[in-house]
C-alpha positions as a printed Julia matrix, in Angstrom:
199×3 Matrix{Float64}:
 115.34   89.55   91.16
 116.1    92.08   93.9
 113.76   94.72   95.28
 115.28   97.56   93.23
 114.92   95.6    89.98
 111.31   94.66   90.83
 110.41   98.26   91.69
 112.08   99.63   88.55
 109.83   97.41   86.4
 106.75   99.16   87.79
 108.33  102.61   87.52
 109.15  101.88   83.85
 105.54  100.72   83.37
 104.22  104.01   84.77
 106.64  105.97   82.56
 105.29  104.28   79.42
 102.1   106.3    79.95
 102.98  109.34   82.12
 106.22  111.27   82.8
 107.75  110.93   86.28
 110.43  113.08   87.9
 113.08  111.76   90.29
 111.11  113.36   93.13
 107.98  111.49   91.96
 109.87  108.18   91.97
 111.19  108.84   95.48
 107.6   109.4    96.63
 106.35  106.21   94.97
 109.01  103.68   96.0
 108.35  103.55   99.78
 104.67  102.9    99.14
 105.23   99.75   97.07
 104.82   96.31   98.63
 106.28   93.18   97.03
 104.21   90.05   97.54
 105.22   86.53   96.52
 102.44   83.95   96.12
 102.75   80.25   95.43
 100.81   78.45   92.71
  97.15   77.97   93.75
  97.47   80.5    96.58
  94.71   83.12   96.81
  95.4    86.84   96.54
  91.73   87.71   97.1
  88.7    85.63   98.07
  84.97   86.19   97.79
  83.72   88.28  100.7
  87.0    90.15  101.24
  87.31   93.81  100.3
  90.0    94.47   97.69
  92.3    97.09   99.17
  95.24   96.99   96.73
  96.07   97.52   93.08
  98.21   94.58   91.95
 100.88   94.58   89.23
 102.25   91.23   88.07
 106.06   91.22   87.95
 106.5    87.51   87.26
 104.04   84.64   86.97
 100.31   84.56   86.25
  97.0    84.99   88.05
  93.36   84.51   87.22
  90.1    85.89   88.6
  86.85   83.97   88.76
  83.48   83.74   90.46
  81.69   80.61   91.62
  78.16   79.52   90.76
  76.05   77.93   93.48
  76.77   74.52   91.95
  80.52   75.11   92.41
  81.32   75.83   88.77
  84.03   78.42   88.16
  83.62   81.24   85.63
  86.9    82.92   84.79
  86.63   86.67   84.21
  90.28   87.76   84.0
  93.64   86.25   83.11
  96.84   88.05   83.98
 100.52   87.68   83.08
 103.67   89.78   83.48
 103.22   93.57   83.38
  99.42   93.32   83.67
  97.25   94.58   86.51
  94.67   92.29   88.07
  92.05   93.22   90.63
  88.38   93.27   91.5
  87.82   96.91   90.57
  84.2    96.75   91.74
  85.28   95.85   95.27
  88.27   98.19   95.21
  86.28  101.24   94.09
  83.07  100.56   96.04
  84.79   99.17   99.16
  82.17   96.39   99.15
  82.94   92.67   99.57
  84.38   91.04   96.47
  82.37   88.56   94.44
  85.57   87.24   92.89
  88.48   85.02   93.76
  91.96   85.93   92.49
  94.38   83.0    92.52
  97.91   82.25   91.34
  98.17   79.99   88.3
 101.98   79.88   88.72
 104.38   80.99   91.44
 103.95   84.75   91.15
 105.63   87.95   92.27
 103.4    91.01   92.61
 103.81   94.65   93.47
 100.88   95.95   95.48
  99.89   99.53   96.27
  97.29   99.96   98.98
  94.32  102.19   98.3
  95.37  104.42  101.22
  98.86  104.89   99.77
  97.5   105.42   96.27
  95.21  108.21   97.53
  98.27  109.89   99.08
 100.24  109.46   95.85
  97.47  111.07   93.79
  98.25  114.3    95.7
 102.03  113.88   95.88
 102.43  112.65   92.27
  99.58  114.02   90.1
 100.9   112.03   87.12
  99.74  108.82   88.85
  96.2   110.15   88.96
  96.43  110.64   85.2
  97.9   107.13   84.82
  94.94  105.55   86.62
  92.41  107.71   84.82
  93.73  106.38   81.52
  94.04  102.8    82.79
  90.48  102.68   84.13
  89.1   104.24   80.94
  90.93  101.58   78.94
  89.61   98.83   81.22
  86.04  100.1    80.79
  86.36  100.21   76.99
  87.74   96.64   76.98
  84.95   95.42   79.26
  82.27   96.94   77.03
  83.91   95.55   73.91
  84.09   92.08   75.46
  80.41   92.31   76.48
  79.36   93.21   72.93
  81.66   90.56   71.47
  80.13   87.85   73.67
  76.68   88.74   72.34
  77.37   89.25   68.65
  80.35   86.99   67.84
  80.45   83.25   67.31
  82.88   81.13   69.34
  85.45   80.83   66.56
  85.6    84.6    66.06
  86.05   85.1    69.82
  88.82   82.49   69.91
  90.61   83.98   66.89
  90.47   87.49   68.4
  91.7    86.15   71.74
  94.74   84.48   70.15
  95.46   87.55   68.0
  95.22   89.97   70.95
  97.11   87.74   73.41
  99.38   85.46   71.36
 101.42   84.1    74.3
  98.77   83.73   76.97
  97.24   80.47   75.76
 100.42   78.54   76.61
 100.4    79.86   80.19
  96.99   78.62   81.35
  95.3    75.2    81.32
  92.74   74.56   78.57
  89.82   74.56   81.01
  90.69   78.12   82.11
  90.89   79.4    78.53
  87.59   77.66   77.76
  85.92   79.18   80.84
  87.22   82.65   79.94
  85.77   82.27   76.43
  82.51   80.81   77.73
  82.83   77.44   75.95
  83.56   73.83   76.86
  87.06   72.34   76.82
  85.99   69.97   74.03
  84.78   72.85   71.88
  87.99   74.79   72.56
  89.98   71.78   71.31
  87.85   71.74   68.14
  88.36   75.49   67.6
  92.13   75.13   68.04
  92.28   72.4    65.4
  90.11   74.46   63.06
  92.31   77.51   63.56
  95.55   75.61   63.02
  94.22   74.03   59.84
  93.32   77.46   58.47
  96.78   78.8    59.29
  98.58   75.89   57.59
């Protein structure tokens, strides 16, 4: 996939939510950075400050934090046409508490915070795009927090598969289990239970 095709995917993504003129697009394109990461390569590590918004063109990434005993807790999964970042670090400009790592060979488009601040003035529609995106992210985070408290594991698993029907095939079982806050063994049990109810 060439640079023009990669860039047009992000432009089309923006245009799904906000209108863009040709002049807007010409302002945006020079500020995009394509980054290719190999499987298991880090995009962000704990202690670094997140300075980019990242759009996944191809591949998959996941974000996690580490307990003192070395156990990983996965907080985000990301596939094509999703954004993945440590918004806390990005917005606060404080060191990240997360790692973001490639689950597959991945192509990203990054926009630096400095360039995005310029674009907010040059292309006001992008400011509206991010206002809506961040509102949506906050609503999802709050819903997930409530769901973790009030829903049993099977309900969480069923909602996960309904909301993201293709994502389960892209990540290892232990990552899905960590994201749902259960063990791999229990995830296997829930899968069997779910399949038996569907058949």
